[in-house]
Tab-separated table of C-alpha atoms and ligand atoms in Angstrom:
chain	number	residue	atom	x	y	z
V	180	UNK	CA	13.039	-25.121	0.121
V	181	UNK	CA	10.429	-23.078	-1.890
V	182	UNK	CA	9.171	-24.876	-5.047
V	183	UNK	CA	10.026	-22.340	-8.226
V	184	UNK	CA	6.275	-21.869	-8.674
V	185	UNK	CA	6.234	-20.334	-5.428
V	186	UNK	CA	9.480	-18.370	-5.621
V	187	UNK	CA	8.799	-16.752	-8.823
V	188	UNK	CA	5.236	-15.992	-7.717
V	189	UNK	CA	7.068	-14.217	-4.320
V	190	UNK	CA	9.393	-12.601	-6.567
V	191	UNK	CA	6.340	-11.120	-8.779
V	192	UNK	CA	4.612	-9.983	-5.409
V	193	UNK	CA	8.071	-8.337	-3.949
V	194	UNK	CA	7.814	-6.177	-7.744
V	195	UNK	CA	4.471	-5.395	-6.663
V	196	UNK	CA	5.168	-3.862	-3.406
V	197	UNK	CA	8.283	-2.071	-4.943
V	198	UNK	CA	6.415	-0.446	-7.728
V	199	UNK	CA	3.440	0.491	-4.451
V	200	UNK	CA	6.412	2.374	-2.715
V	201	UNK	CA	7.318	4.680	-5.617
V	202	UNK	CA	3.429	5.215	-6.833
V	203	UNK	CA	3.234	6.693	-3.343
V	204	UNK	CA	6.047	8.509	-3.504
V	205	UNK	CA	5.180	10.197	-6.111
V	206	UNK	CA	1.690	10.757	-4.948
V	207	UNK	CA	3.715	12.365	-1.429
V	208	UNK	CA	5.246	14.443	-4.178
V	209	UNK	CA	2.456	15.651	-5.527
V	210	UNK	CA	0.945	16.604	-2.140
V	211	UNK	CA	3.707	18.353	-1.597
V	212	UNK	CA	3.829	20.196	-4.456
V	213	UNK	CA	0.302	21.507	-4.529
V	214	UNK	CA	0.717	22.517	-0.354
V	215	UNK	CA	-1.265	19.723	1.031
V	216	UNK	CA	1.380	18.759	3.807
V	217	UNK	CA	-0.561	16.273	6.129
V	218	UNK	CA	-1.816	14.200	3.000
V	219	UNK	CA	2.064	14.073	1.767
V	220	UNK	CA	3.208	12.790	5.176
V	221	UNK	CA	0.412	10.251	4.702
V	222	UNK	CA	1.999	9.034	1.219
V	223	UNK	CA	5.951	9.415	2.345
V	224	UNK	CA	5.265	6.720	5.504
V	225	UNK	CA	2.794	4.801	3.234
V	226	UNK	CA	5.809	4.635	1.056
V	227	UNK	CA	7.843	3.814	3.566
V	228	UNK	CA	5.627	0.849	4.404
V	229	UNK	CA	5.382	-0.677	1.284
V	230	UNK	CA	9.032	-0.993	1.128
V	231	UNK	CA	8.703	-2.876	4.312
V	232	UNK	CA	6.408	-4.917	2.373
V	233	UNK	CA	8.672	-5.725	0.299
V	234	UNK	CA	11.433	-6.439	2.354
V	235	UNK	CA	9.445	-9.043	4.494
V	236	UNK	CA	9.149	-10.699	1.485
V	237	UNK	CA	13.015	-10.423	0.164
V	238	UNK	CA	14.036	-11.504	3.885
V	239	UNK	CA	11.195	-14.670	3.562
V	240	UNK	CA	12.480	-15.796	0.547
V	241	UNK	CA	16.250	-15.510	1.370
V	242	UNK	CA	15.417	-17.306	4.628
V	243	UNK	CA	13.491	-20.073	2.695
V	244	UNK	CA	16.585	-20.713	0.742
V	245	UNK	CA	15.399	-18.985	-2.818
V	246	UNK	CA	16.584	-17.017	-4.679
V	247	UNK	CA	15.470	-13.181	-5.028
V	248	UNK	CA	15.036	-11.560	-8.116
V	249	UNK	CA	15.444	-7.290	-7.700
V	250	UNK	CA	13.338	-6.195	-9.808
V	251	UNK	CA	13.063	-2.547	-11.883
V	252	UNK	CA	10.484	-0.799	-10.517
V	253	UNK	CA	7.914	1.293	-13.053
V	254	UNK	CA	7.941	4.583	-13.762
V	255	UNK	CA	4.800	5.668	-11.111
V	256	UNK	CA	2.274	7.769	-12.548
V	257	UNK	CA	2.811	11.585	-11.029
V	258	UNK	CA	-0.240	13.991	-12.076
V	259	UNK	CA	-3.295	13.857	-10.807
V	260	UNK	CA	-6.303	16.381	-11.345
V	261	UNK	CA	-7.233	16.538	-7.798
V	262	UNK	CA	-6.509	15.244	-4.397
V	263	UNK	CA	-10.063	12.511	-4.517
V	264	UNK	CA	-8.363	11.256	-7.542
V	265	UNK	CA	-5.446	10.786	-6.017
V	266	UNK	CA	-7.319	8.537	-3.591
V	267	UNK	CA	-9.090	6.867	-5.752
V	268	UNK	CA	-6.412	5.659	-7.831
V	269	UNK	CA	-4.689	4.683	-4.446
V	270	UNK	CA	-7.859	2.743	-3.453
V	271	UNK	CA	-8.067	0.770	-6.819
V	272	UNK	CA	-4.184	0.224	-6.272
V	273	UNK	CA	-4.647	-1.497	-3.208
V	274	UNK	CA	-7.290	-3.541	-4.187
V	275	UNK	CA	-5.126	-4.982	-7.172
V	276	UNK	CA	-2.464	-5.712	-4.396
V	277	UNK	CA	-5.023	-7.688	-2.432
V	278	UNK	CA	-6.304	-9.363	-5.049
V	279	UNK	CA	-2.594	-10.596	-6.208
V	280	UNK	CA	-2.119	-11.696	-2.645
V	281	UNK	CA	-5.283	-13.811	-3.336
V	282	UNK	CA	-3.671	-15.382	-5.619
V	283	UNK	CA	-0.620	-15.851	-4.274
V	284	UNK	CA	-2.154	-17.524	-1.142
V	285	UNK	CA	-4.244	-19.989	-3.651
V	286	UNK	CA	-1.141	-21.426	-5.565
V	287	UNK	CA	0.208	-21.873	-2.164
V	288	UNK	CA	-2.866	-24.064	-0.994
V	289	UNK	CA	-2.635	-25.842	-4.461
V	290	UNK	CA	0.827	-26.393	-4.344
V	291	UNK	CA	0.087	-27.387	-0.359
V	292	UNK	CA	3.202	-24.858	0.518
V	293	UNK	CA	1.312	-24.494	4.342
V	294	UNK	CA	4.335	-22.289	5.353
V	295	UNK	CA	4.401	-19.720	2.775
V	296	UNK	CA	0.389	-19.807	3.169
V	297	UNK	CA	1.017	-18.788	6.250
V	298	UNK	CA	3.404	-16.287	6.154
V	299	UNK	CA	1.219	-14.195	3.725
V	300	UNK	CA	-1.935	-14.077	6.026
V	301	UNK	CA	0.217	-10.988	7.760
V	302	UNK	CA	-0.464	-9.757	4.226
V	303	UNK	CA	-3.610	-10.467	3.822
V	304	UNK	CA	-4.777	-8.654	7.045
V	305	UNK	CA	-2.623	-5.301	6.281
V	306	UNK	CA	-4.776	-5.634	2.752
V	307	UNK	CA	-7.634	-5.682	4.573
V	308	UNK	CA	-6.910	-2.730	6.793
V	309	UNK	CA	-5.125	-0.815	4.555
V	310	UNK	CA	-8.464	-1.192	1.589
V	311	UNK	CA	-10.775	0.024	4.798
V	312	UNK	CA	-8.872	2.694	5.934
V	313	UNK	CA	-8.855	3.970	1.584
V	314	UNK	CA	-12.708	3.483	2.028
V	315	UNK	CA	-12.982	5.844	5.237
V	316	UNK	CA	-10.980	8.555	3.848
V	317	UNK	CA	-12.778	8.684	0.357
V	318	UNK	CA	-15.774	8.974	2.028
V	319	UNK	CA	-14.483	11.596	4.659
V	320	UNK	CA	-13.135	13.931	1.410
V	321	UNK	CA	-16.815	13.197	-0.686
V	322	UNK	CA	-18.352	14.714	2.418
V	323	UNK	CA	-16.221	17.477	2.667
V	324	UNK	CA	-15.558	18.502	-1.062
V	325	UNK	CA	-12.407	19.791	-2.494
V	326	UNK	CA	-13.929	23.247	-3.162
V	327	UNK	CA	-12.885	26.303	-1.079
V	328	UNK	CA	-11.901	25.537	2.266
V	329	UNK	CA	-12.549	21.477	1.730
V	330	UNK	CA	-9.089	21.036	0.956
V	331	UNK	CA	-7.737	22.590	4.236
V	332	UNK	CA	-10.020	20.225	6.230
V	333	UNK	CA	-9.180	16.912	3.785
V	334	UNK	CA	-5.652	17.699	4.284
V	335	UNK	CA	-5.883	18.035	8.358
V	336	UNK	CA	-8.175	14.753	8.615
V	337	UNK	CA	-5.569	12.302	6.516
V	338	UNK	CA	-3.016	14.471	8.519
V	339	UNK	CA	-4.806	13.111	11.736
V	340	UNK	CA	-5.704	9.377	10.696
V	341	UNK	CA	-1.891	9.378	9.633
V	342	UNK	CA	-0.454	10.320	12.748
V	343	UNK	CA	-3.125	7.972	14.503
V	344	UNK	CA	-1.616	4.723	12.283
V	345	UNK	CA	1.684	5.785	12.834
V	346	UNK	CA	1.185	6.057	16.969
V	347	UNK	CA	-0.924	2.779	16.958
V	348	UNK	CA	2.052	0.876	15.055
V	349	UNK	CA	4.596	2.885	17.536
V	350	UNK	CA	2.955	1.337	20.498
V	351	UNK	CA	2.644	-1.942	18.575
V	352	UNK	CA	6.182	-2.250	17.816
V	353	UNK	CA	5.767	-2.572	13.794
N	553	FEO	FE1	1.804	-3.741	0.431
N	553	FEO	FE2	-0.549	-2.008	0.313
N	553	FEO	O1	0.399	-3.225	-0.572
């Protein structure tokens, strides 16, 4: 049985990962909209995994016996003045996420919950991952610019690292 500190801290987290889905929806929108194709399939599926996100968390707390609480999700910001922003604010989103799961895993220690502490390492290592691969790709569009030509390259690398994550996870069975 989950203690209520626990649950209601889950319940906050499964918010998080629901308003995550729909800020990258919108940011797949935006791609789309200003013809930068590979960079919106990058946002749909990361989208599409942070509803997974939250889902493993719905389907951990149901299991556990608790109660879920379906949250409204926010209304995700949807302009952006250029595609490094767009990153950027993606970046500084995920780091939030990690540092909530931070949290999250502390009250667990302190409230010596060693199962729910260890069902959110999964989380903790996607964090991880998911803040490095941010890093990479903000670099890789610095060094190419987004003037001229820059944003036909920017939008074939993400287009290449995304259909490299989604293979890897393919063969991996995610
Ligand atoms: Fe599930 Fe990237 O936060």
């Amino acid at each position: 049985m989950l203690l209520p500190k626990v649950q209601n801290a889950l319940n906050q987290q499964v918010q998080i990962e629901a308003n995550a889905s729909q800020k990258y929806l919108a940011m797949a929108c935006w791609c789309d909209a200003n013809a930068l194709e590979g960079c919106a399939r990058f946002f749909y599926r990361h989208s599409d995994e942070e509803r997974m996100h939250m889902l493993k968390l719905v389907h951990y707390i149901n299991d556990a016996g608790g109660t879920v609480s379906i949250p409204a999700v926010e209304l995700p910001h949807s302009e952006y003045q250029n595609i490094r922003e767009l990153f950027e604010i993606a970046y500084t989103h995920e780091q939030k996420v990690s540092a909530a799961i931070d949290n999250l895993i502390e009250l667990c220690i302190t409230e010596k919950d060693k199962q729910t502490a260890n069902f959110l390492q999964w989380y903790l290592n996607e964090q991880h991952e998911e803040e490095a691969l941010y890093r990479t790709l903000i670099d890789r569009i610095k060094l190419i610019g987004i003037q001229d030509r820059g944003l036909y390259f920017i939008d074939r690398e993400v287009d290449e690292v995304n259909a490299k994550k989604a293979a890897a996870e393919a063969a991996a069975g995610k």
